[in-house]
Coordinates of C-alpha atoms and ligand atoms in Angstrom, one line a residue:
X908 CA 55.1 167.4 77.7
X909 CA 51.4 167.2 76.8
X910 CA 51.0 164.6 74.0
X911 CA 47.9 163.8 72.0
X912 CA 47.7 160.6 70.0
X913 CA 44.8 160.1 67.6
X914 CA 43.6 157.2 65.4
X915 CA 41.1 159.0 63.2
X916 CA 38.0 157.0 62.1
X917 CA 38.5 154.9 58.9
X918 CA 34.8 155.3 57.9
X919 CA 32.8 158.0 59.6
X920 CA 30.3 156.7 62.2
X921 CA 27.7 158.6 60.3
X922 CA 28.3 156.5 57.1
X923 CA 25.8 153.7 56.4
X924 CA 28.9 151.5 55.9
X925 CA 29.9 152.0 59.5
X926 CA 29.5 148.6 61.3
X927 CA 30.0 149.6 65.0
X928 CA 31.1 146.0 66.0
X929 CA 33.8 146.0 63.3
X930 CA 35.2 149.3 64.4
X931 CA 35.0 148.4 68.2
X932 CA 37.1 145.3 67.8
X933 CA 40.7 146.3 68.1
X934 CA 42.4 149.1 70.1
X935 CA 45.0 151.4 68.4
X936 CA 48.0 149.1 69.0
X937 CA 50.3 151.1 66.8
X938 CA 50.0 154.3 68.7
X939 CA 50.2 152.5 72.1
X940 CA 53.4 151.0 70.8
X941 CA 54.8 154.5 70.0
X942 CA 53.7 155.9 73.3
X943 CA 56.0 153.5 75.1
X944 CA 59.0 155.6 73.8
X945 CA 57.6 158.7 75.6
X946 CA 58.8 159.7 79.1
X947 CA 56.8 158.7 82.2
X948 CA 56.5 162.4 83.0
X949 CA 54.7 163.1 79.7
X950 CA 50.9 163.5 79.8
X951 CA 49.5 161.3 77.1
X952 CA 46.0 161.4 75.8
X953 CA 45.3 158.5 73.3
X954 CA 42.0 158.8 71.5
X955 CA 40.5 156.4 68.9
X956 CA 37.7 158.1 66.9
X957 CA 36.2 154.7 66.1
X958 CA 35.0 154.3 69.7
X959 CA 34.9 157.8 71.2
X960 CA 34.2 161.4 70.3
X961 CA 37.4 163.3 69.9
X962 CA 38.1 166.1 72.4
X963 CA 39.5 168.9 70.1
X964 CA 39.4 171.9 72.5
X965 CA 42.6 170.9 74.2
X966 CA 46.1 172.4 74.0
X967 CA 48.6 169.6 73.4
X968 CA 52.2 170.5 72.6
X969 CA 52.9 167.4 70.4
X970 CA 50.2 165.7 68.3
X971 CA 50.7 162.2 66.8
X972 CA 48.3 161.0 64.2
X973 CA 48.1 157.5 62.4
X974 CA 47.0 157.8 58.8
X975 CA 45.3 155.2 56.7
X976 CA 44.1 155.9 53.2
X977 CA 40.4 156.1 54.1
X978 CA 41.1 158.2 57.2
X979 CA 43.5 160.5 55.3
X980 CA 41.1 163.4 54.7
X981 CA 40.0 163.3 58.4
X982 CA 43.6 163.0 59.6
X983 CA 44.6 166.1 57.6
X984 CA 41.6 168.0 59.0
X985 CA 42.7 167.2 62.5
X986 CA 46.4 168.0 61.7
X987 CA 45.4 171.4 60.3
X988 CA 43.2 172.0 63.4
X989 CA 46.0 171.4 65.8
X990 CA 48.7 173.2 63.9
X991 CA 46.4 176.2 63.9
X992 CA 46.3 175.8 67.7
X993 CA 50.2 176.0 67.8
X994 CA 50.8 172.2 68.3
X995 CA 53.7 170.4 66.7
X996 CA 52.1 167.7 64.4
X997 CA 53.6 164.3 63.5
X998 CA 52.0 162.1 60.8
X999 CA 52.9 158.5 60.1
X1000 CA 51.5 155.1 59.1
X1001 CA 50.6 153.3 55.8
X1002 CA 49.1 156.3 53.8
X1003 CA 51.9 158.7 54.8
X1004 CA 54.4 156.1 53.6
X1005 CA 52.5 155.8 50.3
X1006 CA 52.2 159.5 49.7
X1007 CA 54.7 161.4 51.9
X1008 CA 54.5 164.6 49.8
X1009 CA 50.7 164.8 50.3
X1010 CA 51.0 164.3 54.0
X1011 CA 53.9 166.7 54.5
X1012 CA 51.7 169.6 53.6
X1013 CA 49.7 168.9 56.8
X1014 CA 52.5 168.1 59.2
X1015 CA 55.6 169.5 60.9
X1016 CA 57.2 166.1 60.7
X1017 CA 56.3 163.0 58.7
X1018 CA 57.4 159.4 59.2
X1019 CA 57.6 156.6 56.6
X1020 CA 57.6 152.9 57.4
X1021 CA 57.5 151.2 60.7
X1022 CA 58.1 153.6 63.6
X1023 CA 60.0 151.7 66.3
X1024 CA 63.4 152.7 64.9
X1025 CA 62.7 156.3 63.7
X1026 CA 60.3 157.6 66.4
X1027 CA 62.8 157.5 69.4
X1028 CA 65.3 159.3 67.2
X1029 CA 62.8 162.0 66.5
X1030 CA 61.9 162.4 70.2
X1031 CA 65.5 163.0 71.0
X1032 CA 65.8 165.5 68.2
X1033 CA 62.5 167.2 69.2
X1034 CA 63.5 167.4 72.9
X1035 CA 66.8 169.0 71.7
X1036 CA 64.8 171.5 69.7
X1037 CA 66.1 170.1 66.3
X1038 CA 63.5 167.9 64.8
X1039 CA 63.7 167.0 61.1
X1040 CA 60.8 167.4 58.9
X1041 CA 60.9 163.8 57.7
X1042 CA 62.1 160.4 59.1
X1043 CA 62.3 157.3 57.1
X1044 CA 62.6 153.9 58.8
X1045 CA 66.3 152.9 58.6
X1046 CA 67.3 150.0 56.4
X1047 CA 67.9 147.7 59.4
X1048 CA 64.6 147.5 61.4
X1049 CA 64.1 145.5 64.6
X1050 CA 61.5 145.0 67.3
X1051 CA 64.0 143.2 69.7
X1052 CA 64.0 145.0 73.0
X1053 CA 61.1 147.3 72.3
X1054 CA 59.6 148.8 75.5
X1055 CA 56.3 147.3 76.7
X1056 CA 53.3 148.6 74.8
X1057 CA 51.4 151.4 76.8
X1058 CA 48.3 149.4 77.2
X1059 CA 47.3 151.5 80.2
X1060 CA 46.4 154.2 77.7
X1061 CA 43.9 151.9 76.0
X1062 CA 40.2 152.1 77.2
X1063 CA 39.8 148.3 77.2
X1064 CA 36.1 148.4 78.0
X1065 CA 35.4 150.0 74.7
X1066 CA 36.7 147.1 72.7
X1067 CA 35.5 143.6 72.1
X1068 CA 39.1 142.4 71.5
X1069 CA 41.3 144.4 73.9
X1070 CA 44.1 141.8 73.8
X1071 CA 45.2 142.5 70.2
X1072 CA 49.0 141.8 69.8
X1073 CA 51.6 141.7 67.1
X1074 CA 54.9 139.8 67.6
X1075 CA 56.3 140.4 64.1
X1076 CA 56.3 143.0 61.4
X1077 CA 55.6 142.5 57.7
X1078 CA 55.5 139.3 55.7
X1079 CA 57.9 137.1 53.7
X1080 CA 55.7 137.3 50.6
X1081 CA 55.2 139.9 47.8
X1082 CA 51.6 140.0 46.7
X1083 CA 51.2 142.9 44.3
X1084 CA 47.9 144.3 45.9
X1085 CA 49.2 144.3 49.4
X1086 CA 50.5 147.4 51.3
X1087 CA 53.6 145.5 52.6
X1088 CA 56.1 146.0 49.8
X1089 CA 55.7 149.7 49.7
X1090 CA 55.5 150.2 53.5
X1091 CA 58.7 148.3 54.2
X1092 CA 60.6 149.5 51.2
X1093 CA 64.2 150.3 51.8
X1094 CA 64.9 147.7 54.5
X1095 CA 64.0 144.3 56.0
X1096 CA 60.3 143.6 55.5
X1097 CA 59.7 140.7 57.7
X1098 CA 61.1 140.4 61.2
X1099 CA 59.9 139.1 64.6
X1100 CA 60.2 139.8 68.3
X1101 CA 62.4 137.6 70.5
X1102 CA 60.3 134.7 71.8
X1103 CA 60.9 135.5 75.4
X1104 CA 59.8 139.1 74.9
X1105 CA 56.7 138.0 73.0
X1106 CA 55.8 135.6 75.8
X1107 CA 56.4 138.4 78.3
X1108 CA 54.0 140.6 76.4
X1109 CA 51.4 137.8 76.3
X1110 CA 51.9 137.3 80.0
X1111 CA 51.1 140.9 80.6
X1112 CA 47.6 140.5 79.0
X1113 CA 44.7 139.8 81.4
X1114 CA 42.1 137.2 80.6
X1115 CA 42.3 134.3 78.1
X1116 CA 41.6 135.6 74.6
X1117 CA 44.3 137.0 72.3
X1118 CA 44.1 138.2 68.7
X1119 CA 47.4 138.2 66.8
X1120 CA 47.2 141.0 64.2
X1121 CA 50.4 139.9 62.5
X1122 CA 50.2 139.7 58.7
X1123 CA 51.6 136.2 58.9
X1124 CA 51.9 134.6 62.4
X1125 CA 53.5 131.4 61.0
X1126 CA 55.8 133.4 58.6
X1127 CA 58.9 132.3 60.6
X1128 CA 58.3 128.6 61.4
X1129 CA 61.1 128.4 64.0
X1130 CA 59.9 131.5 65.8
X1131 CA 56.3 130.4 65.7
X1132 CA 57.1 126.9 66.9
X1133 CA 59.0 128.3 69.9
X1134 CA 56.3 130.8 70.6
X1135 CA 53.6 128.1 70.7
X1136 CA 55.8 125.9 72.8
X1137 CA 56.1 128.7 75.2
X1138 CA 52.4 129.4 75.2
X1139 CA 51.4 125.8 76.0
X1140 CA 49.8 125.6 79.4
X1141 CA 49.1 129.3 79.5
X1142 CA 45.4 128.6 79.1
X1143 CA 45.0 131.0 76.2
X1144 CA 42.6 130.9 73.3
X1145 CA 43.7 132.9 70.3
X1146 CA 43.1 133.9 66.7
X1147 CA 45.5 135.0 64.0
X1148 CA 46.4 135.0 60.3
X1149 CA 48.5 132.7 58.2
X1150 CA 49.1 131.5 54.6
X1151 CA 47.7 128.4 53.0
X1152 CA 51.1 126.8 52.6
X1153 CA 52.2 127.4 56.2
X1154 CA 49.0 125.6 57.4
X1155 CA 49.7 122.7 55.1
X1156 CA 53.2 122.3 56.6
X1157 CA 53.4 119.4 59.0
X1158 CA 53.7 120.1 62.8
X1159 CA 53.2 123.9 63.1
X1160 CA 49.4 123.9 63.0
X1161 CA 49.3 121.2 65.8
X1162 CA 51.6 123.3 68.0
X1163 CA 49.4 126.4 67.4
X1164 CA 46.3 124.4 68.2
X1165 CA 47.9 123.1 71.4
X1166 CA 48.9 126.6 72.4
X1167 CA 45.2 127.8 72.0
X1168 CA 44.7 128.6 68.3
X1169 CA 41.0 128.3 67.5
X1170 CA 40.4 130.5 64.4
X1171 CA 42.7 131.5 61.6
X1172 CA 42.4 134.2 58.9
X1173 CA 43.6 132.9 55.5
X1174 CA 44.1 134.8 52.3
X1175 CA 42.7 132.5 49.7
X1176 CA 42.1 135.6 47.6
X1177 CA 41.0 133.9 44.4
X1178 CA 40.3 130.3 43.1
X1179 CA 41.9 131.0 39.7
X1180 CA 45.6 130.1 39.4
X1181 CA 46.2 132.6 36.6
X1182 CA 44.8 135.4 38.8
X1183 CA 47.0 134.3 41.7
X1184 CA 50.1 134.2 39.4
X1185 CA 49.2 137.6 38.0
X1186 CA 49.0 139.0 41.6
X1187 CA 52.3 137.4 42.6
X1188 CA 50.5 135.4 45.2
X1189 CA 53.1 132.7 44.7
X1190 CA 52.6 131.1 48.2
X1191 CA 49.1 130.0 47.1
X1192 CA 50.1 128.6 43.6
X1193 CA 49.4 124.9 43.2
X1194 CA 48.3 124.6 46.8
X1195 CA 45.5 122.2 47.7
X1196 CA 43.0 124.6 49.3
X1197 CA 40.6 121.7 50.1
X1198 CA 43.3 119.6 51.9
X1199 CA 44.4 122.7 53.9
X1200 CA 40.8 123.3 55.0
X1201 CA 40.2 119.7 56.0
X1202 CA 43.5 119.8 58.0
X1203 CA 42.6 123.0 59.8
X1204 CA 39.1 121.8 60.6
X1205 CA 40.4 118.4 61.8
X1206 CA 42.4 120.3 64.4
X1207 CA 39.2 122.1 65.6
X1208 CA 40.3 125.4 64.3
X1209 CA 37.8 127.6 62.5
X1210 CA 38.5 129.6 59.3
X1211 CA 38.0 133.2 58.2
X1212 CA 38.5 133.1 54.5
X1213 CA 39.6 136.3 52.8
X1214 CA 38.8 136.8 49.1
X1215 CA 39.6 139.5 46.5
X1216 CA 37.2 140.1 43.6
X1217 CA 38.0 142.0 40.4
X1218 CA 41.2 140.4 39.3
X1219 CA 41.7 140.4 35.5
X1220 CA 40.5 136.9 35.1
X1221 CA 37.3 137.5 37.0
X1222 CA 33.9 137.5 35.2
X1223 CA 30.4 138.2 36.6
X1224 CA 30.2 134.5 37.7
X1225 CA 33.1 134.8 40.2
X1226 CA 30.9 135.9 43.1
X1227 CA 28.5 132.9 43.2
X1228 CA 31.3 130.5 42.3
X1229 CA 33.5 131.7 45.2
X1230 CA 30.6 131.8 47.7
X1231 CA 29.4 128.3 46.8
X1232 CA 32.9 126.9 47.1
X1233 CA 33.4 128.5 50.5
X1234 CA 30.1 127.2 51.8
X1235 CA 30.8 123.7 50.4
X1236 CA 34.2 123.8 52.1
X1237 CA 32.4 124.7 55.4
X1238 CA 34.4 127.9 55.8
X1239 CA 33.0 129.6 58.9
X1240 CA 33.4 133.3 58.1
X1241 CA 34.5 135.2 55.0
X1242 CA 35.9 138.6 54.3
X1243 CA 35.4 139.8 50.8
X1244 CA 37.3 142.7 49.2
X1245 CA 36.9 144.5 45.9
X1246 CA 40.5 144.6 44.6
X1247 CA 41.9 148.0 45.6
X1248 CA 45.0 149.5 43.9
X1249 CA 46.5 151.3 47.0
X1250 CA 49.0 154.0 46.0
X1251 CA 52.6 152.9 45.8
X1252 CA 51.7 149.2 45.4
X1253 CA 52.7 147.2 42.3
X1254 CA 49.0 146.9 41.5
X1255 CA 48.6 150.7 41.5
X1256 CA 51.6 151.1 39.2
X1257 CA 50.1 148.5 36.8
X1258 CA 46.7 150.1 36.8
X1259 CA 48.1 153.6 36.4
X1260 CA 50.3 152.4 33.5
X1261 CA 47.2 150.8 31.8
X1262 CA 45.2 154.0 32.4
X1263 CA 42.6 152.0 34.5
X1264 CA 42.4 154.1 37.6
X1265 CA 39.0 155.8 38.0
X1266 CA 39.8 158.5 40.6
X1267 CA 41.8 159.4 43.6
X1268 CA 39.0 159.8 46.1
X1269 CA 40.8 158.0 49.0
X1270 CA 37.6 157.7 51.1
X1271 CA 36.4 155.2 48.5
X1272 CA 39.6 153.1 48.7
X1273 CA 37.9 150.9 51.3
X1274 CA 37.6 147.6 49.3
X1275 CA 33.8 148.2 49.0
X1276 CA 34.0 150.5 46.0
X1277 CA 35.4 149.9 42.5
X1278 CA 38.1 152.5 42.0
X1279 CA 39.6 151.0 38.8
X1280 CA 38.4 149.6 35.4
X1281 CA 38.0 145.9 35.8
X1282 CA 38.8 143.6 32.8
X1283 CA 36.0 141.0 33.0
X1284 CA 33.0 143.2 34.1
X1285 CA 31.9 146.7 34.6
X1286 CA 32.7 148.7 37.8
X1287 CA 29.0 148.5 38.8
X1288 CA 28.9 144.7 38.3
X1289 CA 31.9 144.4 40.5
X1290 CA 30.3 146.4 43.3
X1291 CA 26.9 144.7 42.9
X1292 CA 28.6 141.2 43.0
X1293 CA 30.6 142.1 46.1
X1294 CA 27.5 143.0 48.1
X1295 CA 25.6 140.0 46.7
X1296 CA 28.5 137.7 47.9
X1297 CA 28.3 139.1 51.4
X1298 CA 24.5 138.9 51.5
X1299 CA 24.4 135.3 50.3
X1300 CA 27.4 134.0 52.3
X1301 CA 25.7 135.2 55.5
X1302 CA 22.1 134.1 54.7
X1303 CA 20.9 131.7 57.3
X1304 CA 20.3 129.1 54.6
X1305 CA 24.0 129.4 53.5
X1306 CA 25.3 129.4 57.1
X1307 CA 23.3 126.2 57.8
X1308 CA 24.4 124.6 54.6
X1309 CA 28.0 125.3 55.5
X1310 CA 27.6 124.0 59.0
X1311 CA 25.9 120.8 57.7
X1312 CA 29.2 119.7 56.2
X1313 CA 30.8 119.6 59.7
X1314 CA 31.8 116.2 61.1
X1315 CA 29.9 116.5 64.4
X1316 CA 26.7 118.3 65.6
X1317 CA 28.9 120.2 68.2
X1318 CA 31.1 121.5 65.4
X1319 CA 28.1 122.4 63.3
X1320 CA 26.6 124.4 66.2
X1321 CA 29.9 126.2 66.7
X1322 CA 30.0 127.0 63.0
X1323 CA 26.5 128.6 63.2
X1324 CA 27.3 130.4 66.4
X1325 CA 30.5 131.9 65.0
X1326 CA 29.2 132.9 61.6
X1327 CA 25.8 134.2 62.9
X1328 CA 27.4 135.8 65.9
X1329 CA 29.5 137.9 63.5
X1330 CA 26.8 139.0 61.1
X1331 CA 23.4 138.3 62.5
X1332 CA 23.2 140.1 65.8
X1333 CA 24.1 143.7 64.8
X1334 CA 21.3 145.0 67.0
X1335 CA 22.8 143.3 70.1
X1336 CA 26.3 144.4 69.4
X1337 CA 25.2 148.0 68.6
X1338 CA 23.3 148.1 71.9
X1339 CA 26.3 146.8 73.9
X1340 CA 28.5 149.3 72.1
X1341 CA 26.1 152.2 72.8
X1342 CA 26.1 151.1 76.5
X1343 CA 29.9 150.9 76.5
X1344 CA 29.6 147.2 77.5
X1345 CA 31.0 145.6 74.4
X1346 CA 33.6 143.8 76.5
X1347 CA 30.7 141.6 77.7
X1348 CA 30.7 140.0 74.3
X1349 CA 34.2 138.7 74.7
X1350 CA 33.3 135.7 76.9
X1351 CA 30.7 134.6 74.3
X1352 CA 33.4 134.7 71.7
X1353 CA 35.8 132.7 73.9
X1354 CA 33.1 130.1 74.5
X1355 CA 32.3 129.7 70.8
X1356 CA 36.0 129.5 70.0
X1357 CA 36.6 126.9 72.5
X1358 CA 33.6 124.9 71.5
X1359 CA 33.4 121.9 74.0
X1360 CA 37.1 122.3 75.0
X1361 CA 37.6 123.8 78.4
X1362 CA 40.6 126.1 78.5
X1363 CA 42.8 123.5 80.0
X1364 CA 42.0 120.7 77.6
X1365 CA 44.9 121.8 75.4
X1366 CA 46.9 118.7 74.6
X1367 CA 49.7 120.0 76.9
X1368 CA 52.0 117.1 77.8
X1369 CA 52.4 117.4 81.6
X1370 CA 56.2 117.0 81.3
X1371 CA 56.6 119.8 78.8
X1372 CA 54.9 122.6 80.7
X1373 CA 53.6 123.3 84.2
X1374 CA 49.9 122.5 84.4
X1375 CA 47.9 125.6 85.6
X1376 CA 45.8 125.0 88.6
X1377 CA 42.6 123.3 87.4
X1378 CA 39.7 125.6 87.6
X1379 CA 37.6 125.3 90.7
X1380 CA 34.3 123.5 90.2
X1381 CA 32.2 126.7 90.7
X1382 CA 34.5 128.6 88.2
X1383 CA 33.8 125.9 85.5
X1384 CA 30.0 126.0 86.2
X1385 CA 29.9 129.8 86.1
X1386 CA 29.7 130.7 82.4
X1387 CA 33.1 132.1 81.3
X1388 CA 31.0 135.2 80.5
X1389 CA 30.9 136.4 84.1
X1390 CA 34.5 135.3 84.8
X1391 CA 36.0 137.2 81.9
X1392 CA 34.0 140.3 82.4
X1393 CA 35.0 140.6 86.1
X1394 CA 37.7 143.2 86.2
X1395 CA 40.9 141.5 87.3
X1396 CA 42.7 142.8 90.5
X1397 CA 45.2 144.3 88.1
X1398 CA 42.6 146.1 86.1
X1399 CA 40.9 147.4 89.3
X1400 CA 44.2 149.0 90.2
X1401 CA 44.3 151.0 87.0
Ligands
LIG1920 C1 43.6 146.4 63.3 C2 43.3 146.6 61.8 C3 42.2 147.2 61.4 C4 41.2 147.9 62.4 C5 41.5 149.3 62.6 C6 42.9 149.8 62.4 C7 43.6 149.9 63.7 N1 44.8 150.3 63.7 O1 43.2 149.6 64.7 C8 39.9 147.7 61.6 C9 39.2 146.4 62.1 C10 38.9 148.8 61.9 C11 40.3 147.6 60.2 C12 39.5 147.8 59.1 C13 39.9 147.6 57.8 N2 41.1 147.3 57.4 CO1 42.5 146.9 58.6 N3 43.9 146.3 59.5 C14 44.3 146.2 60.8 C15 45.6 145.4 61.0 C16 45.3 143.9 61.0 C17 46.5 145.7 62.2 C18 46.9 147.1 62.4 C19 47.8 147.1 63.6 O2 47.4 147.2 64.8 N4 49.2 146.9 63.3 C20 50.1 146.7 64.3 C21 50.8 148.1 64.8 C22 52.0 147.8 65.7 O3 51.3 148.7 63.6 P1 50.6 150.0 63.0 O4 49.3 150.3 63.6 O5 50.7 149.9 61.5 O6 51.6 151.2 63.5 C23 53.0 151.1 63.2 C24 53.4 151.8 61.9 O7 52.4 151.9 60.9 C25 53.9 153.1 62.3 N5 53.0 154.3 62.5 C26 51.7 154.3 62.4 N6 51.2 155.5 62.7 C27 52.3 156.3 63.0 C28 52.4 157.6 63.4 C29 53.7 158.2 63.6 C30 53.8 159.6 64.0 C31 54.8 157.3 63.5 C32 56.2 157.9 63.8 C33 54.7 156.0 63.1 C34 53.4 155.5 62.9 O8 54.5 152.8 63.6 C35 53.7 151.9 64.3 C36 54.6 151.0 65.1 O9 55.4 150.3 64.1 C37 46.3 145.8 59.7 C38 47.5 145.0 59.3 C39 48.8 145.8 59.2 N7 49.8 145.1 59.0 O10 48.9 146.9 59.5 C40 45.1 145.8 58.7 C41 45.1 146.8 57.4 C42 45.6 148.1 57.9 N8 43.7 146.9 57.1 C43 43.5 146.8 55.9 C44 42.2 146.8 55.3 C45 42.2 146.6 53.8 C46 41.1 147.1 56.0 C47 39.6 147.1 55.5 C48 39.4 147.7 54.2 C49 39.2 145.6 55.6 C50 37.7 145.4 55.1 N9 37.5 144.6 54.3 O11 36.9 146.0 55.6 C51 39.0 147.9 56.7 C52 39.0 149.3 56.4 C53 37.7 149.8 56.0 C54 37.8 151.2 55.7 N10 36.8 152.0 56.0 O12 38.7 151.7 55.2 C55 44.8 146.8 55.1 C56 45.1 148.3 54.7 C57 45.6 148.4 53.3 C58 46.0 149.9 53.0 N11 46.9 150.1 52.1 O13 45.5 150.8 53.6 C59 45.8 146.2 56.2 C60 47.2 146.7 56.0 C61 45.7 144.7 56.0 C62 46.4 144.2 54.8 N12 47.4 143.3 55.0 O14 46.1 144.5 53.7 N13 41.6 147.2 60.1

């Protein structure tokens, strides 16, 4: 069977909002996960429109498209194109789950929720010539025993972070603005892989760097502790996301650090307790943000702080107040969002009930546009404040002020390298991307993440885990850059 799998672009490469480096970070993990359920005899063409021009003059039999809200219009265009060419089109993902009726008008079959349970059922029905028009994820979902992700279909050289991985699905919390509640509706909404299978997946990944894309990597402390135990001595350096309270919990952060954690994405969201309560961000209520930040930095782990502007208690001063706080806390990088009422979330229902939704132009539901009527300011003030927050936080003077709060000069240099590397070298990243050499940026990222640590300086107790062979002298002297960018024997075989 000829199968075409497409991740349409979230924001078109022609848009001024398109930051090539941001859209050349992660490969389409979701589609590569689904591809593992196809037969070895199937011819699979996996294309990611963020990093390559789509080939649309082909004749696939089955077309599989992942739909997010800001790629919905494009996804429907592609679906209509292929249906007109006689292909059987399947649509799934977050936006399809939010608005199945809308998607169904462009598809032969739609899927709601996670795909690992429903997709293989569909494939059996399809091969038997009896596909349904809709498959909902069953109430009992699991990723135990899932087939290895088809990473061979991913064009690794086109991504800065080819080793993205997820070892769980969902999150144990219920924030009203998050996609999770609606996406996992009707069944279990937080579940993990088995530790040994997760470790086996990690083992299959070449190089050192990993990026866990889990919504909450520390969501199941027992699983996380066992995973980090198993990773010790693997010589990995990784990044992930977790909640404030999980990072305050004794013991787990240290295990993560020993396993190679060097930067963590944290949803601080807002500094106002009433706003957090109103958004059901219960896991942050009454938590000492400052203490958590000191604790994480003391472990040599950098922070990417995520913030949401436009909550009902926010006035025009929220932008400067949040940026100043983040800089004074020496938070290395920040991701700001304009609160976005995604369809089918509790926030959307509240905004709709209060008649505060401005429109349904899904392209603008990208957290950079105001799509609802804020309480404490005008929509224009919210957008202007959002851009000002980004501009200021990544001003050299702000980056240097943030770094000046670090304990040691080495930590300060690392802070500057990480923050500036992400926002101040667009020209360099764009050139590397145009030359299809963005993977050369990865060793620089690894070096910055590790700071003065060498990969093997993780505090692994010799007894606990086999010590990998110390790097040969010449390897250590050679900058990690060349090492990591050398294709491994394995990669050469592909
Ligand atoms: C990687 C990622 C990106 C990548 C691109 C997406 C990609 N897939 O590569 C990049 C970096 C570009 C990106 C950008 C943004 N992102 Co983002 N991103 C993610 C992240 C962290 C991981 C996605 C992933 O790989 N998941 C793991 C795989 C296994 O799951 P999956 O891809 O969802 O696929 C599974 C199911 O969805 C389903 N499925 C999907 N497609 C199909 C198709 C069929 C036929 C079937 C059967 C099943 C199926 O089955 C798959 C296997 O289970 C998610 C978090 C999340 N939980 O989804 C956020 C997330 C999708 N991003 C989010 C946001 C808000 C953004 C940004 C706005 C952030 C910002 N401030 O700029 C921008 C988008 C800007 C814009 N223009 O819209 C939100 C989306 C909210 C929403 N309702 O749409 C998420 C959910 C984060 C969150 N917790 O809120 N993001």
